[in-house]
Short mmCIF file of C-alpha atoms in Angstrom, two decimals:
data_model
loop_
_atom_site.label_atom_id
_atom_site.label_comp_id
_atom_site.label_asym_id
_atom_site.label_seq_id
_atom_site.Cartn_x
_atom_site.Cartn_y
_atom_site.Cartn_z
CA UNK A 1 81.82 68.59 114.10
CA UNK A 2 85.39 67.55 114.56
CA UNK A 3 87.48 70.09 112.25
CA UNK A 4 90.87 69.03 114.05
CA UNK A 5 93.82 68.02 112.17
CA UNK A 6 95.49 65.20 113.18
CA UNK A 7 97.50 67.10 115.63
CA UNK A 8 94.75 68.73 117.10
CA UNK A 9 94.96 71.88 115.85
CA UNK A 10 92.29 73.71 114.33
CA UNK A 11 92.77 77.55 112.52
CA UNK A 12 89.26 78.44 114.72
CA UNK A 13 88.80 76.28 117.28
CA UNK A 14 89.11 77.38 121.28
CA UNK A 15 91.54 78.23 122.85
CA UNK A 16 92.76 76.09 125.70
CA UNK A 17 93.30 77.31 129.64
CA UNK A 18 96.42 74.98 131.60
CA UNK A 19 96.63 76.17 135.18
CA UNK A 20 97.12 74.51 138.64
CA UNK A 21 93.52 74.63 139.88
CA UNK A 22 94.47 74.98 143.92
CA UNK A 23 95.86 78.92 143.31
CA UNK A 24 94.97 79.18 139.93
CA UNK A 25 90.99 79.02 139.47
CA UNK A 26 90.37 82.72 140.32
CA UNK A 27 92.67 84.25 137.93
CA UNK A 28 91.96 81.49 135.32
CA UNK A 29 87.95 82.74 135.69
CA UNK A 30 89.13 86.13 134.99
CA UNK A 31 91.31 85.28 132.05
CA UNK A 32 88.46 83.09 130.34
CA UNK A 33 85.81 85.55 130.72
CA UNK A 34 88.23 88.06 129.48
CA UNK A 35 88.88 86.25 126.45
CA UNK A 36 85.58 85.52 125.73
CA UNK A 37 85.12 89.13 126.02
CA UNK A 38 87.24 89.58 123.26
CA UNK A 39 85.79 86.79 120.94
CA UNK A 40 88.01 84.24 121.43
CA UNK A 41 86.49 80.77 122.57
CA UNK A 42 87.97 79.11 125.74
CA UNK A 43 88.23 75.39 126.70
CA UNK A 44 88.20 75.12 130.14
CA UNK A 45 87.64 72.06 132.21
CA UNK A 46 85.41 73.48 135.03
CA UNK A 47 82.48 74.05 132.01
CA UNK A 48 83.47 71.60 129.36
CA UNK A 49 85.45 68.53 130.84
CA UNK A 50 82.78 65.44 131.33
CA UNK A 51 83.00 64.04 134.95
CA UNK A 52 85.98 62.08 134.99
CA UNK A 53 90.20 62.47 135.21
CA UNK A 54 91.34 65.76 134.87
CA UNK A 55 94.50 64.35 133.29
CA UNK A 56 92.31 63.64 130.19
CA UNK A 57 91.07 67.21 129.84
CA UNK A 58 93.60 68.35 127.01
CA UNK A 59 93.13 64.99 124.81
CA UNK A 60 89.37 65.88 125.12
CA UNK A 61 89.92 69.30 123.96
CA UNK A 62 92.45 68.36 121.20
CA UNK A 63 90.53 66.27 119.84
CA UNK A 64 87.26 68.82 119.33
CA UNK A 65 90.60 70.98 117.45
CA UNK A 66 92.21 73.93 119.38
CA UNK A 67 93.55 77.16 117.76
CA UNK A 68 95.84 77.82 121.04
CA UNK A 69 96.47 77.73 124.65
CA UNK A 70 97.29 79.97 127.93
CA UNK A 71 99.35 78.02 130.30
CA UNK A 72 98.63 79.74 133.75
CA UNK A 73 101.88 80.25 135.96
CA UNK A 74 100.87 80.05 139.99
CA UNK A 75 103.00 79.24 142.45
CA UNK A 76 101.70 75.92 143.18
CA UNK A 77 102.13 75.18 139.63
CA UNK A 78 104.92 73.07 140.32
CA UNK A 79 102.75 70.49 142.30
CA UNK A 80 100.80 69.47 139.11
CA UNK A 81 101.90 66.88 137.28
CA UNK A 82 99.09 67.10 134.65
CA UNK A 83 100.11 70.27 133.90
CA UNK A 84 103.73 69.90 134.19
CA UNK A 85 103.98 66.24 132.21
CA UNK A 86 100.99 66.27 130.32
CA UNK A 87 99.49 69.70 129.29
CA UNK A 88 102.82 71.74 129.26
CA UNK A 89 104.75 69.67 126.48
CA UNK A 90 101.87 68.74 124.72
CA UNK A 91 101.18 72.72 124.17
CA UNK A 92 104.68 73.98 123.73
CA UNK A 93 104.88 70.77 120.75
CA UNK A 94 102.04 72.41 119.13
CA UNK A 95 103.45 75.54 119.45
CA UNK A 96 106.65 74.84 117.88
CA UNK A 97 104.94 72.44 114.89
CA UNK A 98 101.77 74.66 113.40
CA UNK A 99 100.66 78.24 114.18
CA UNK A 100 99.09 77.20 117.51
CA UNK A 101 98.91 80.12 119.54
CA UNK A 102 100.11 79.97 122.80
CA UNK A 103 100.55 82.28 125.95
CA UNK A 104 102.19 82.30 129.07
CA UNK A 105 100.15 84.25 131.96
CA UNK A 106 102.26 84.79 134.76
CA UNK A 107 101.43 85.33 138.23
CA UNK A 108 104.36 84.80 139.67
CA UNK A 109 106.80 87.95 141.42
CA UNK A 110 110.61 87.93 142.38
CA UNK A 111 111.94 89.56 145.56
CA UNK A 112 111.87 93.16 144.18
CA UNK A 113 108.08 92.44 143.39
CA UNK A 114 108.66 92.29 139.68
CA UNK A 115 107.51 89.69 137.68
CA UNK A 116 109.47 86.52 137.54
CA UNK A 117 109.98 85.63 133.68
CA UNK A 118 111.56 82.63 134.81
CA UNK A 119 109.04 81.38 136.74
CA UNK A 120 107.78 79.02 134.02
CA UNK A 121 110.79 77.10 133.18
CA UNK A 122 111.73 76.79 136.93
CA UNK A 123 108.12 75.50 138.34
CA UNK A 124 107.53 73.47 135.01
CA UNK A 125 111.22 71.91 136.12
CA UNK A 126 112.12 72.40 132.17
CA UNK A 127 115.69 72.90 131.38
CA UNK A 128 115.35 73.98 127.81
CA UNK A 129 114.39 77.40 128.49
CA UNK A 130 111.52 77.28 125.68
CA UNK A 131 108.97 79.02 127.43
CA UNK A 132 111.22 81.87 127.78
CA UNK A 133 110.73 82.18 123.73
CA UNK A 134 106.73 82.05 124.59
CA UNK A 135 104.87 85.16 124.62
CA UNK A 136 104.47 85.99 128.56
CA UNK A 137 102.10 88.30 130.58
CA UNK A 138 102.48 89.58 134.14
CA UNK A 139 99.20 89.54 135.28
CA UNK A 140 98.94 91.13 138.57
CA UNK A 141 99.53 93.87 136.10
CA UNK A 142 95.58 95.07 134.51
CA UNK A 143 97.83 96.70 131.60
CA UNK A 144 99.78 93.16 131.03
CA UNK A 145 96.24 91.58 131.29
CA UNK A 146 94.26 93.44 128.40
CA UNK A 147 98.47 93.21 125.92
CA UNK A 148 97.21 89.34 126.72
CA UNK A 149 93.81 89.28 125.59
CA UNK A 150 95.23 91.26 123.04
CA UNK A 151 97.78 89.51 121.67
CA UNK A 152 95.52 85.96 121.78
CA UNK A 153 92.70 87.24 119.85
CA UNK A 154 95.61 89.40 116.79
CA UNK A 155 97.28 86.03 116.53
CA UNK A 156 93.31 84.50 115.92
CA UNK A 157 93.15 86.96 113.61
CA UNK A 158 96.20 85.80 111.44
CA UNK A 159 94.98 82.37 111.90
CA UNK A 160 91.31 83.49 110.15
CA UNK A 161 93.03 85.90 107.30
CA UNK A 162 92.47 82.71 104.99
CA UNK A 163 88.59 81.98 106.20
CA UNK A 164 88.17 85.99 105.60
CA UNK A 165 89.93 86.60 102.13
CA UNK A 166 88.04 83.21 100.79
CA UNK A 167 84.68 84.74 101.93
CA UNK A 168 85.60 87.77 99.99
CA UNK A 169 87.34 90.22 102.89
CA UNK A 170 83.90 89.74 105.19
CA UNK A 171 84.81 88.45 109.13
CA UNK A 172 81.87 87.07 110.98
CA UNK A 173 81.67 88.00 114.95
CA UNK A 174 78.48 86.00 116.80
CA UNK A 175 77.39 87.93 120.13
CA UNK A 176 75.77 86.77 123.02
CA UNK A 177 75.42 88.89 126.15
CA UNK A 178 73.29 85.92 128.31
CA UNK A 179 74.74 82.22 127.18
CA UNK A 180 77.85 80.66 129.91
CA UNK A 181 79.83 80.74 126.85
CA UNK A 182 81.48 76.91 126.75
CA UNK A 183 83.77 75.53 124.18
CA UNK A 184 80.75 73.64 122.42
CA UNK A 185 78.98 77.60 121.67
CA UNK A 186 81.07 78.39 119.05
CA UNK A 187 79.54 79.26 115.47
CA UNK A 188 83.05 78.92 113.03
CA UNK A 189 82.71 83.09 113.34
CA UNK A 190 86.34 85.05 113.86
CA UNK A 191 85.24 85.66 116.36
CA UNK A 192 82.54 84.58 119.16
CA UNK A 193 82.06 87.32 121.87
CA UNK A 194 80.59 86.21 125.18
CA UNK A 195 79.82 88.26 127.71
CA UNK A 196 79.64 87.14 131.31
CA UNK A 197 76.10 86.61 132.36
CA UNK A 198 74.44 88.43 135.05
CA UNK A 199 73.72 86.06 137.96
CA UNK A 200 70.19 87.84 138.27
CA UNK A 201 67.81 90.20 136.56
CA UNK A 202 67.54 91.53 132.78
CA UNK A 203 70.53 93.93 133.32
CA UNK A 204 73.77 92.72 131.91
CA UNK A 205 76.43 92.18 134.10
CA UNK A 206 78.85 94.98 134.69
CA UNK A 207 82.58 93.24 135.63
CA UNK A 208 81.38 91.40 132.31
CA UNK A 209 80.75 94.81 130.47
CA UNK A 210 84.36 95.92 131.85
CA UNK A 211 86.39 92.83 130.26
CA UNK A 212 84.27 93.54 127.15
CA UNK A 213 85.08 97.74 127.32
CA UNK A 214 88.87 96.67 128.04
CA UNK A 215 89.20 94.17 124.97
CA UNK A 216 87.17 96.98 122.85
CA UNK A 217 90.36 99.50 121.57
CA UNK A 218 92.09 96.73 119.85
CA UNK A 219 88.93 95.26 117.89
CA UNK A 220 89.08 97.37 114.34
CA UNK A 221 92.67 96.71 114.58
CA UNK A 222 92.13 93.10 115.00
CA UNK A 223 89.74 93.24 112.22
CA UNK A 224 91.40 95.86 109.60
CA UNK A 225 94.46 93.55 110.09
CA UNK A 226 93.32 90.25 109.28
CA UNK A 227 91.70 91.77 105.69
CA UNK A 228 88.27 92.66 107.18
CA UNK A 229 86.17 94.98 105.16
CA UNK A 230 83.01 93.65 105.65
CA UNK A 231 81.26 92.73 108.58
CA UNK A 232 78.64 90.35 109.48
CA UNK A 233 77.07 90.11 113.01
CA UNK A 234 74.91 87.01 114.37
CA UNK A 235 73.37 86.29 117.35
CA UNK A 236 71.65 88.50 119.73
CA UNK A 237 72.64 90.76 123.00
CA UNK A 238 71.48 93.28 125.03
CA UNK A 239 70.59 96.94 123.33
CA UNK A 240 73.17 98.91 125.53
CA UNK A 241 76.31 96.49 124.02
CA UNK A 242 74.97 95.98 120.25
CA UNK A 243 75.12 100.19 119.78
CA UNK A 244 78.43 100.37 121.64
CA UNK A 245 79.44 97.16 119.14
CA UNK A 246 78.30 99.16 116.12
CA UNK A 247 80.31 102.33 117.53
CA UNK A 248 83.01 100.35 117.27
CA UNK A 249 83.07 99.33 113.60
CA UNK A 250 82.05 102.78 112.28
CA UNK A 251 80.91 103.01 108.51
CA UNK A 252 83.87 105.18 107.66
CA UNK A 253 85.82 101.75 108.72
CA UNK A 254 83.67 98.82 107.65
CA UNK A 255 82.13 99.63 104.54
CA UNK A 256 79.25 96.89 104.67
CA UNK A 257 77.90 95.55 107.68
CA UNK A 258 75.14 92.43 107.87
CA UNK A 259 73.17 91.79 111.18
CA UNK A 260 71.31 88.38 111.51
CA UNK A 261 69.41 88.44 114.60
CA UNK A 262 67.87 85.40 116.70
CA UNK A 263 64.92 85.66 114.26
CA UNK A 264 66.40 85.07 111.33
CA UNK A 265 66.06 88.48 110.26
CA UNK A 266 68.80 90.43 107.97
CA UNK A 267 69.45 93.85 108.46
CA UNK A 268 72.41 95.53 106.55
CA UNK A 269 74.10 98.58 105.47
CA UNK A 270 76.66 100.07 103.01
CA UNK A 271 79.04 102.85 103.53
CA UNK A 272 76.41 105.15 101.21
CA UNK A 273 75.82 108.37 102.84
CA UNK A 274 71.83 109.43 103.18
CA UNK A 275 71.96 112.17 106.00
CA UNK A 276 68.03 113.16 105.62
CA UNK A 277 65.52 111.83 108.26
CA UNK A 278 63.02 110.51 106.09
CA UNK A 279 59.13 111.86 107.20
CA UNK A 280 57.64 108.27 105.56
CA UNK A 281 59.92 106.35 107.93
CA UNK A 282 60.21 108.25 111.30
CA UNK A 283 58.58 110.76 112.76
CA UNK A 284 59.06 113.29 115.97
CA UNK A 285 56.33 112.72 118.81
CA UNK A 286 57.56 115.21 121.32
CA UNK A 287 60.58 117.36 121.51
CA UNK A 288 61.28 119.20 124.69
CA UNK A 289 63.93 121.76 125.89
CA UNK A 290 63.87 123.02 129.63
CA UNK A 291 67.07 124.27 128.83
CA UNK A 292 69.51 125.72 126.97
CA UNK A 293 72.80 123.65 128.28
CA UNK A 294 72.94 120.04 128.96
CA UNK A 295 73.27 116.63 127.66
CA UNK A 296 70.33 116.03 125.19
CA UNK A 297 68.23 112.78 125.23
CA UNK A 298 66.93 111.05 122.81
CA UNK A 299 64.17 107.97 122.96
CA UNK A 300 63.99 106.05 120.06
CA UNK A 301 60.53 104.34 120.33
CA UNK A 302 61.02 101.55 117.41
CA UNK A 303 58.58 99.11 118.28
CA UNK A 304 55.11 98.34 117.44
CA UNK A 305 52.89 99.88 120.04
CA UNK A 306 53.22 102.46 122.45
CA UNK A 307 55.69 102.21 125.76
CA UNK A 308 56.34 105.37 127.44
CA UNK A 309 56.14 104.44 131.28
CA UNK A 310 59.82 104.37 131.81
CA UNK A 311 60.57 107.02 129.00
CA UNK A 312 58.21 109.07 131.33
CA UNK A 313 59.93 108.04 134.55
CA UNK A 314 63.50 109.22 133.23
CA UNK A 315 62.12 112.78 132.34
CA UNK A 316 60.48 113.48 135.62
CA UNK A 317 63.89 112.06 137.12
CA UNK A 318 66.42 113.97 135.15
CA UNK A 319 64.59 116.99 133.59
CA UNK A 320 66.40 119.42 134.82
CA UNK A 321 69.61 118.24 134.05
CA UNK A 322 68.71 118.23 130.28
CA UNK A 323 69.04 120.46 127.42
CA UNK A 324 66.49 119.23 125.58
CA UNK A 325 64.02 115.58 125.18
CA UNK A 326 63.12 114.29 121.95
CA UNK A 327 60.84 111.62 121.58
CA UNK A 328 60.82 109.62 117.87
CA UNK A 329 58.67 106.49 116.48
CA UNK A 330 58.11 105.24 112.92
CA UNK A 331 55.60 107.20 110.89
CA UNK A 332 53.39 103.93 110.17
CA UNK A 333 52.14 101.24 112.34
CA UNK A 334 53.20 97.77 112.73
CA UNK A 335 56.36 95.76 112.61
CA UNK A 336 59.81 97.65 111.00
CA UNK A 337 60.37 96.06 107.40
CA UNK A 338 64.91 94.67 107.74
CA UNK A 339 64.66 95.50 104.14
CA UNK A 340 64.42 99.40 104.89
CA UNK A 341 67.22 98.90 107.85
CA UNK A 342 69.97 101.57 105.64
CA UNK A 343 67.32 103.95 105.60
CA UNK A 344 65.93 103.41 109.35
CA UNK A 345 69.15 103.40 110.62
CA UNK A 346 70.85 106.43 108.92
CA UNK A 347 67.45 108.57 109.22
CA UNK A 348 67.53 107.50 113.34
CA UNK A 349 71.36 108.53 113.20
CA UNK A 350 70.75 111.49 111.49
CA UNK A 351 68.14 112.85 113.88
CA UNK A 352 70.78 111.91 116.75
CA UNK A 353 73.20 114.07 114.91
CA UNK A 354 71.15 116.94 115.04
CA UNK A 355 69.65 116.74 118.31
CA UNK A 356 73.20 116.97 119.65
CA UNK A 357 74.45 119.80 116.74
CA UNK A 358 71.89 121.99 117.40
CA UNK A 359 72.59 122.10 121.15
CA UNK A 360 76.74 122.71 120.74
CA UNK A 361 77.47 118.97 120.42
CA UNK A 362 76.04 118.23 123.50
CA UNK A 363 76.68 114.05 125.18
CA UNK A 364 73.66 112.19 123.61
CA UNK A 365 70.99 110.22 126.38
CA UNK A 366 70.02 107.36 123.91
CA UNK A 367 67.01 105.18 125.22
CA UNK A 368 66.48 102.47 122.76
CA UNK A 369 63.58 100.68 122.20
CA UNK A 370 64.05 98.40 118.96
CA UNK A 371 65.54 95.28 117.07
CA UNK A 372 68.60 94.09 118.01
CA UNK A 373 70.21 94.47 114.47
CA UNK A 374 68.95 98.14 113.75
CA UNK A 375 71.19 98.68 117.30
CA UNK A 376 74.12 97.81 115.71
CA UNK A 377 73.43 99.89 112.22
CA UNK A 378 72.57 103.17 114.19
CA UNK A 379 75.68 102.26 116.52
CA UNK A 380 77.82 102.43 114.01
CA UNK A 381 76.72 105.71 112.10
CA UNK A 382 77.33 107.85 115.35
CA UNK A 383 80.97 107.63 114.80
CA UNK A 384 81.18 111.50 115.70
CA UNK A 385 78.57 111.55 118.91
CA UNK A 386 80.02 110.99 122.31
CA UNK A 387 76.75 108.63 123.53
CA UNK A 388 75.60 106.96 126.68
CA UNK A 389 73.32 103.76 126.01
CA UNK A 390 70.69 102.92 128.34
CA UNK A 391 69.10 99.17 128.84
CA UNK A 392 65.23 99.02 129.68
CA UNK A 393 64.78 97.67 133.15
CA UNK A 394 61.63 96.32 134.14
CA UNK A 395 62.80 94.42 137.60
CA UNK A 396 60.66 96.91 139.58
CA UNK A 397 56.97 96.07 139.37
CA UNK A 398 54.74 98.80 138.04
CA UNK A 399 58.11 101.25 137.81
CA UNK A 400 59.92 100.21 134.69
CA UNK A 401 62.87 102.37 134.01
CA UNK A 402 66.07 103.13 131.87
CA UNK A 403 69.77 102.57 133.30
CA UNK A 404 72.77 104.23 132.09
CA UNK A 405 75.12 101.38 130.87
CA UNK A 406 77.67 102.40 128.77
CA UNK A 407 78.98 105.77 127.49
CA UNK A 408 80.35 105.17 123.77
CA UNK A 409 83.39 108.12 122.89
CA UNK A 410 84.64 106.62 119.39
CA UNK A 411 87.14 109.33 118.92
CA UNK A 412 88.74 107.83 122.07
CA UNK A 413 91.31 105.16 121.01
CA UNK A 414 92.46 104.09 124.45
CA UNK A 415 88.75 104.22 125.83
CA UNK A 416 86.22 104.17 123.34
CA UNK A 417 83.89 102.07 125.79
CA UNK A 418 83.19 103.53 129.24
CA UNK A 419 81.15 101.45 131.27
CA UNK A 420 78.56 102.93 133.81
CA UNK A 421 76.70 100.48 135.26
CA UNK A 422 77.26 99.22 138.46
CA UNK A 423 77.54 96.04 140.15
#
């Protein structure tokens, strides 16, 4: 659906990479995947531009309706003339005539090694010194390149304030840890994260994990600022991201959160506070403790019908390392019921909570095993647990087993997302 104005920009729509592609491709990946990352939807011609003239890659995307633009400063910027007559004005216009976002992301350095802030004008042979008013990044700096992703996806946020406030204060983010993540998969969410794919096997992939761990500190801020106080989640990822996600937008912060998962299921929570572990809902299978200091892991066993082979694996592997294995599934048989998904999820939490209390607050193992929108729910209840999520991999014939993926530290506001998987 075409939601442009007649100027081509649209409150929502994606947000539009300029850059010389000779020099610029590698960084430009980077910057797009990073953004994505973050939520923000990218237009960029390498995945959405039909075959054709590159020179008619910015009236394509105008007229689908951008919400901004990151003009990419190389040095061989100056040798493109559909970036320096076409793109460039057509951007800073936009800029200057509706609250079109754009960004300057510069890779250029002066003698002293410093970052050239005139760069831009100079290699864009502009003489009005605009783009010095433009908000500009030094990349080569990883600091200056998570203030950019940053600073695109607050001023999305300001752009969505209306959407939010008319849908009574409730933001909509739509996750996907597998799709390529083009212009054309976006939902009309805030905010649509992507994750880089993994170019093989179930894991996720890690450099993608790291753009999304790097983008994570500034979400609730992104959120709390543009009138968010309740939450709704759509779309479907891999276990290890959807509890760090939930981590992320604690109950204390987001006092009702709505998961809508690939099968149409709902699964949602309030900020009400029910710390006992319901015996009708979940029970204990096994509890073990070799010893008496350690990390303490816990499996959460969620679905219908028994699965053990890697939970097995990962005690004969790390056993000794532990403080203590507990081993939980749901009292009754069958299918969980998304209408009990407050009480699943706080009772799960709640065990978690203890496991680690009762062993001095000890760094929580979590193996998950369970739908994609309880993740999130439980995620975000263990707001006071320092956790490390695992993802089920079965790439080794006969010898499933868990991987440590991400270590979740909410009380860390620079690094609240650790990631430990590697490449």
């Amino acid at each position: 659906m075409n939601d442009a104005t007649g100027d081509g920009f649209q409150p929502l729509g994606a947000h539009f990479l300029s850059y010389r592609q000779s020099d610029g491709t590698t960084v430009t990946d980077e910057i797009m995947w990073r953004l994505r990352a973050a939520g923000i939807p990218v237009w960029r011609d390498a995945s959405d531009l039909l075959p054709g003239d590159t020179s008619e890659r910015l009236i394509e995307a105008l007229a689908e309706g951008l919400a901004g633009g990151v003009l990419v400063i190389t040095g061989e910027v100056a040798h493109s003339s559909v970036v320096r007559d076409l793109e460039a004005p057509r951007l800073i216009a936009l800029s200057q005539q509706t609250q079109f976002a754009l960004t300057i992301a510069n890779t250029v350095v002066d003698e002293h090694g410093q970052a050239d802030h005139g760069a831009p004008d100079r290699l864009l042979q502009r003489d009005d010194g605009k783009l010095r008013g433009v908000l500009q990044y030094a990349i080569g700096d990883p600091a200056e390149m998570r203030k950019l992703v940053d600073g695109v996806r607050n001023l999305r946020m300001r752009n969505a304030r209306a959407q939010i406030n008319a849908e009574g204060a409730r933001a909509r983010i739509d996750v996907q840890t597998r799709n390529h993540g083009a212009a054309g998969d976006r939902t009309g969410a805030e905010l649509d994260i992507r994750i880089k794919p993994s170019g093989s096997g179930p894991l996720p992939d890690a450099e993608g994990l790291r753009y999304f761990a790097d983008a994570a500190p500034g979400l609730p801020a992104a959120l709390t600022r543009a009138g968010a106080q309740r939450v709704l989640i759509t779309g479907g990822a891999h276990l290890s991201f959807a509890l760090a996600l939930g981590t992320l937008l604690p109950a204390t912060r987001i006092g009702h959160m709505e998961v809508v998962d690939q099968y149409d299921q709902h699964w949602a929570a309030g900020n009400e506070h029910h710390p006992a572990v319901r015996d009708d809902l979940l029970t204990t299978i096994e509890m073990r403790e070799p010893n008496q200091d350690g990390p303490v892991c816990l499996y959460l066993d969620l679905r219908d019908g028994p699965s053990d082979a890697a939970y097995d694996t990962f005690i004969r592997e790390h056993e000794p390392g532990f403080a203590a294995f507990a081993h939980v599934r749901p009292t009754l048989a069958g299918s969980l019921d998304p209408a009990q998904a407050r009480d699943l999820a706080t009772g799960c939490a709640s065990f978690a909570r203890l496991l680690s209390g009762s062993h001095a607050n000890a760094e929580l193992h979590l193996l998950y095993r369970g739908p994609f929108g309880l993740a999130v729910l439980i995620g975000r209840l263990l707001n006071t647990v320092r956790t490390v999520a695992y993802e089920w991999d079965p790439s080794t014939p006969g010898s499933p087993r868990y991987v440590a993926t991400l270590r979740c530290v909410p009380s860390d506001m620079t690094e609240p997302v650790q990631v430990l998987l590697t490449p």
